[in-house]
PDB file of C-alpha atoms and ligand atoms in Angstrom:
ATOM      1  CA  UNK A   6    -367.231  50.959 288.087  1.00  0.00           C
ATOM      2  CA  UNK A   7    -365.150  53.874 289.368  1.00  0.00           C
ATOM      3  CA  UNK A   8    -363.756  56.406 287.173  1.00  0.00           C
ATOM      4  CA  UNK A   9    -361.248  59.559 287.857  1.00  0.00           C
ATOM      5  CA  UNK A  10    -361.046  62.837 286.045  1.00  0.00           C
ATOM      6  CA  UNK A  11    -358.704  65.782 286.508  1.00  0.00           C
ATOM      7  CA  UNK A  12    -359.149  69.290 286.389  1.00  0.00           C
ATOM      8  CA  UNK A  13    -356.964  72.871 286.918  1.00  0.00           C
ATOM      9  CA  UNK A  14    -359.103  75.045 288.516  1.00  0.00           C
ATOM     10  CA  UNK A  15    -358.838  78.900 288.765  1.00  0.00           C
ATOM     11  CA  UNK A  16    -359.206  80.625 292.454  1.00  0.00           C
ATOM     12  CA  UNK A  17    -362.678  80.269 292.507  1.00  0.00           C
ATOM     13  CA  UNK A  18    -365.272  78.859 289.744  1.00  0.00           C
ATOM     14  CA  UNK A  19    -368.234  76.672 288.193  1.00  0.00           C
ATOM     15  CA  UNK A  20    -366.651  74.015 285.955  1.00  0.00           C
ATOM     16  CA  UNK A  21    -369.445  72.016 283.956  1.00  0.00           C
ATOM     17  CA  UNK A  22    -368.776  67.981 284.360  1.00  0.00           C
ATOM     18  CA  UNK A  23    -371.980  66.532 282.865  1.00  0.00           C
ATOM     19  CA  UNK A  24    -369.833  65.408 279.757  1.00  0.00           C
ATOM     20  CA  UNK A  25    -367.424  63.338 282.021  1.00  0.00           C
ATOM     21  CA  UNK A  26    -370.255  61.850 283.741  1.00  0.00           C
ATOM     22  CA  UNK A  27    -371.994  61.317 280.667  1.00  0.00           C
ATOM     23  CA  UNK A  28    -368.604  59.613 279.022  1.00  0.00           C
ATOM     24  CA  UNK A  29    -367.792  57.483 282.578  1.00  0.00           C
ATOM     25  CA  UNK A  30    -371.599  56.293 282.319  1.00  0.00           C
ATOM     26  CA  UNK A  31    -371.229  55.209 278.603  1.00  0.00           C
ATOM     27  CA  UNK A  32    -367.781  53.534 279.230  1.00  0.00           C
ATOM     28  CA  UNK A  33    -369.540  51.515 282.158  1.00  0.00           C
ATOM     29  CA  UNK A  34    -372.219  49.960 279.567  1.00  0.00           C
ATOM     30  CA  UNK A  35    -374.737  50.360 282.688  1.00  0.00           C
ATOM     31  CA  UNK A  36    -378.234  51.363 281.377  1.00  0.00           C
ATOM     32  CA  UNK A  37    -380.180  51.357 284.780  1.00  0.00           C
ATOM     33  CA  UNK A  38    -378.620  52.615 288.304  1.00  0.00           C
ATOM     34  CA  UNK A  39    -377.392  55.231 290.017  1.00  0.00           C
ATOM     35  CA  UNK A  40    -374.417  57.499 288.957  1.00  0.00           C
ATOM     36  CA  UNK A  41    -372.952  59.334 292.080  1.00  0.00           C
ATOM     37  CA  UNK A  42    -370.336  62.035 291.663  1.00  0.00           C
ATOM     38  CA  UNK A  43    -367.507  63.059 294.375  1.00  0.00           C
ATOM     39  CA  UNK A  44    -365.441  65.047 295.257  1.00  0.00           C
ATOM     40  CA  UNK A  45    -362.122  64.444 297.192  1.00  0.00           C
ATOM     41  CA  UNK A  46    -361.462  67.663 298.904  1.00  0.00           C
ATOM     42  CA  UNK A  47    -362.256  70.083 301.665  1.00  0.00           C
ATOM     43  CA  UNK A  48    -362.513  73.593 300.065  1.00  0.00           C
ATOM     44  CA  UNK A  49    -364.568  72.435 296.876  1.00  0.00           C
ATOM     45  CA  UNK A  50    -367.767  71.012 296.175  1.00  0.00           C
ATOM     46  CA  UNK A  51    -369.914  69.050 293.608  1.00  0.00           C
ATOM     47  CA  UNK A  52    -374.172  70.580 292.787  1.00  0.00           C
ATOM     48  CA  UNK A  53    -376.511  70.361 289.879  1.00  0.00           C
ATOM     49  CA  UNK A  54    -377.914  73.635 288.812  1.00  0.00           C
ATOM     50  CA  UNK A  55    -378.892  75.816 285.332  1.00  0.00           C
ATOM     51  CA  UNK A  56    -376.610  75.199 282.243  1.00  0.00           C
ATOM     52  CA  UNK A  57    -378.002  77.730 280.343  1.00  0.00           C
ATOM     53  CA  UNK A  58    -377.546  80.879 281.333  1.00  0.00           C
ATOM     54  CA  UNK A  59    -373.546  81.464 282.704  1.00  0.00           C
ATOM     55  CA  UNK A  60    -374.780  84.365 284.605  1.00  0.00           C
ATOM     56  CA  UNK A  61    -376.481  81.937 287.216  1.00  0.00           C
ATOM     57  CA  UNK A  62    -373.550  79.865 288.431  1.00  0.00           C
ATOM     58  CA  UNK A  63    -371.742  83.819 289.056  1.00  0.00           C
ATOM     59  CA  UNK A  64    -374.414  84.981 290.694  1.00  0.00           C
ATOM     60  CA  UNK A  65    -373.989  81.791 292.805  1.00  0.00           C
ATOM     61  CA  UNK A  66    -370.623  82.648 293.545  1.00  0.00           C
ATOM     62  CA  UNK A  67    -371.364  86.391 294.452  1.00  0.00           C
ATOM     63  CA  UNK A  68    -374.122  85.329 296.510  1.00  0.00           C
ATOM     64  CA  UNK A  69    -371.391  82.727 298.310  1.00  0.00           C
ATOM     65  CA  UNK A  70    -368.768  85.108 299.070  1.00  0.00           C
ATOM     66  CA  UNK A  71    -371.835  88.006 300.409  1.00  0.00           C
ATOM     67  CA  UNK A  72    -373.629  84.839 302.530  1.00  0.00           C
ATOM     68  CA  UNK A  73    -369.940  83.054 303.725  1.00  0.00           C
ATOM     69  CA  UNK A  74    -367.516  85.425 303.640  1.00  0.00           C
ATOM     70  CA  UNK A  75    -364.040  85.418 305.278  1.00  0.00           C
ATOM     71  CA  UNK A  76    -364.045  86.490 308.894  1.00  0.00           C
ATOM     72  CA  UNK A  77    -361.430  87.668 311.268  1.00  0.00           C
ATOM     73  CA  UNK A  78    -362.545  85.127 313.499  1.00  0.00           C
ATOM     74  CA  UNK A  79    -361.856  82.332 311.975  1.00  0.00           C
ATOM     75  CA  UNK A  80    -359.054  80.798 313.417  1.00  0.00           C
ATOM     76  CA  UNK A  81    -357.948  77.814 310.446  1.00  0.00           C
ATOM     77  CA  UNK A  82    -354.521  78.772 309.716  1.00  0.00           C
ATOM     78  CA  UNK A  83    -354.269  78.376 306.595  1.00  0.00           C
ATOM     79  CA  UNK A  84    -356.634  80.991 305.981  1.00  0.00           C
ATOM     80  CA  UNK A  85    -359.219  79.801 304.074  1.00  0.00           C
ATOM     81  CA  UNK A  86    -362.342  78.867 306.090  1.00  0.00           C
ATOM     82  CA  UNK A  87    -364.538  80.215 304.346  1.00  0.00           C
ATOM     83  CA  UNK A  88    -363.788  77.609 301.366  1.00  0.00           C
ATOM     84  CA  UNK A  89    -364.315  75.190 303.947  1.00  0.00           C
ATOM     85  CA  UNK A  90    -367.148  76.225 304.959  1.00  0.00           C
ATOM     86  CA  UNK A  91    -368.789  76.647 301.329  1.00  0.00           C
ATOM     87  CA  UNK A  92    -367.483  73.201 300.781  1.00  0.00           C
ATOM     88  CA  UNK A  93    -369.969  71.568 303.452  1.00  0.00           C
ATOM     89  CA  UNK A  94    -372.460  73.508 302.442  1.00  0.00           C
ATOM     90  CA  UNK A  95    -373.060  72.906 298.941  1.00  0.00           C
ATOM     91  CA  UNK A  96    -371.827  69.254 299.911  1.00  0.00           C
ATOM     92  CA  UNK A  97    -369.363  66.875 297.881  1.00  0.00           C
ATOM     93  CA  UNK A  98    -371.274  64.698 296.127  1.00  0.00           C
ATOM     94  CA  UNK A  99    -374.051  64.417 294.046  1.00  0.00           C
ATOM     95  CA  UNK A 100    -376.164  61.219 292.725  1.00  0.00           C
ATOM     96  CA  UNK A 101    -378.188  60.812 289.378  1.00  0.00           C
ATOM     97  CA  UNK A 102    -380.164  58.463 288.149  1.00  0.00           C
ATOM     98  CA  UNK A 103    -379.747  56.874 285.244  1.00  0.00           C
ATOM     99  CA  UNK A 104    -382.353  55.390 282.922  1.00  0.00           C
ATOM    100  CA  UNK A 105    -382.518  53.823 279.310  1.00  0.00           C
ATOM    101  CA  UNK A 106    -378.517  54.543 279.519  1.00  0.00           C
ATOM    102  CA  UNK A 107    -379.203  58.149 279.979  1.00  0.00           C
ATOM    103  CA  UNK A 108    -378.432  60.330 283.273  1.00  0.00           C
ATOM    104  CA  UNK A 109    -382.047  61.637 284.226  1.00  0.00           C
ATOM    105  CA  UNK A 110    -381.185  65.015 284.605  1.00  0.00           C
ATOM    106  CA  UNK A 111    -383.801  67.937 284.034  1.00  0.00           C
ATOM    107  CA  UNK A 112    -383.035  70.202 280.527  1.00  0.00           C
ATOM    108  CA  UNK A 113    -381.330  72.966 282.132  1.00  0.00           C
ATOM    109  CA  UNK A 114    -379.732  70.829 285.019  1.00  0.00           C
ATOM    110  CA  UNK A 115    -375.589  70.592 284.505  1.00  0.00           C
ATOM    111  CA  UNK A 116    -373.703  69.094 287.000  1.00  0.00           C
ATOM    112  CA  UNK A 117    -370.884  71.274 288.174  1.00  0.00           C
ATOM    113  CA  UNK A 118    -367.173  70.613 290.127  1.00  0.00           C
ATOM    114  CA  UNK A 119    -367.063  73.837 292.091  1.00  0.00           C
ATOM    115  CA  UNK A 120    -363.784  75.282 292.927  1.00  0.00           C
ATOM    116  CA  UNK A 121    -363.498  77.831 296.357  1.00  0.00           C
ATOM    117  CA  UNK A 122    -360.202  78.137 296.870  1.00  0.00           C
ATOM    118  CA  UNK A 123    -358.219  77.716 293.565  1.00  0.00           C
ATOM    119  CA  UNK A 124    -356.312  77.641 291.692  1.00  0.00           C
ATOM    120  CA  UNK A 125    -355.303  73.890 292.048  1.00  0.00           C
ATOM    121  CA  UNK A 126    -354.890  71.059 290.918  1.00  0.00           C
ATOM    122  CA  UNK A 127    -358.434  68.969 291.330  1.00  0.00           C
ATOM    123  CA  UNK A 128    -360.047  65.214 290.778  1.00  0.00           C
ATOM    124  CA  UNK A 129    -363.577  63.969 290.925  1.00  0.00           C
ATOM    125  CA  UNK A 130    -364.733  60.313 291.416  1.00  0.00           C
ATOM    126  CA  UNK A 131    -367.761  59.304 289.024  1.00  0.00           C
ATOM    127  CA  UNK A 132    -369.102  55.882 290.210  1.00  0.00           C
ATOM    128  CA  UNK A 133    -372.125  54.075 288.410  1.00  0.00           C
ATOM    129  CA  UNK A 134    -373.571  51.535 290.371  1.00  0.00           C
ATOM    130  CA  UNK A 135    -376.161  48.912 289.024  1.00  0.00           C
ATOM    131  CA  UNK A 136    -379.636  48.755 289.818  1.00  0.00           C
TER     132      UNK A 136
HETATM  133 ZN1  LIG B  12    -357.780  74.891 305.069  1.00  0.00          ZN
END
């Protein structure tokens, strides 16, 4: 089953998705599988990391814009390479497991949409698949 969430982004951020996930996996009645998350666009990206402490995911994004920042070399027109290139690098997608009708995820995993080159308007794909 395929299911499609919305989100407004700001110009660059962490948004926490585990609840959508969680709600897409309940509505699918699937107890045993794989759920894989998406994302649909070239300047923003879909990890896992701690959903504890919100000074992690902005240290992430500091230590993003320090390791990929914008160059004068880049020669994209539309100016925002290095959103591209952050993109490919953390990677669009993301898969989970799910077992006993419960994503295995680890206690202080979250699964996060991650926005690079906001604000605008954003969707994610959350497909469960049965196995
Ligand atoms: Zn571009």
């Amino acid at each position: 089953m395929l299911f499609e969430y919305h989100l407004n982004t700001d110009r660059e951020g962490f948004y926490n998705i585990t609840g959508q996930v969680r709600k897409a996996l309940a509505e699918s009645k699937i107890t045993s599988g794989i759920a894989v998350v998406f994302c649909p666009h070239t300047t923003a990206a879909i990890t896992i990391n701690e959903n504890a402490d919100p000074d992690v995911v902005t240290d992430l994004l500091y230590a993003l814009d320090q390791t990929y920042p914008d160059r004068p070399q880049f020669r994209h027109a539309e100016g925002n390479s290095a959103a591209h290139l952050r993109s490919s690098c953390i990677g669009t997608s993301e898969t989970v497991i799910v077992e006993d009708g419960r994503l295995v995820l680890g206690t202080w995993q979250g699964i996060y949409f991650t926005e690079f080159d906001g604000p605008r308007s954003r969707k994610f794909y959350v497909k469960i698949v049965k196995g």
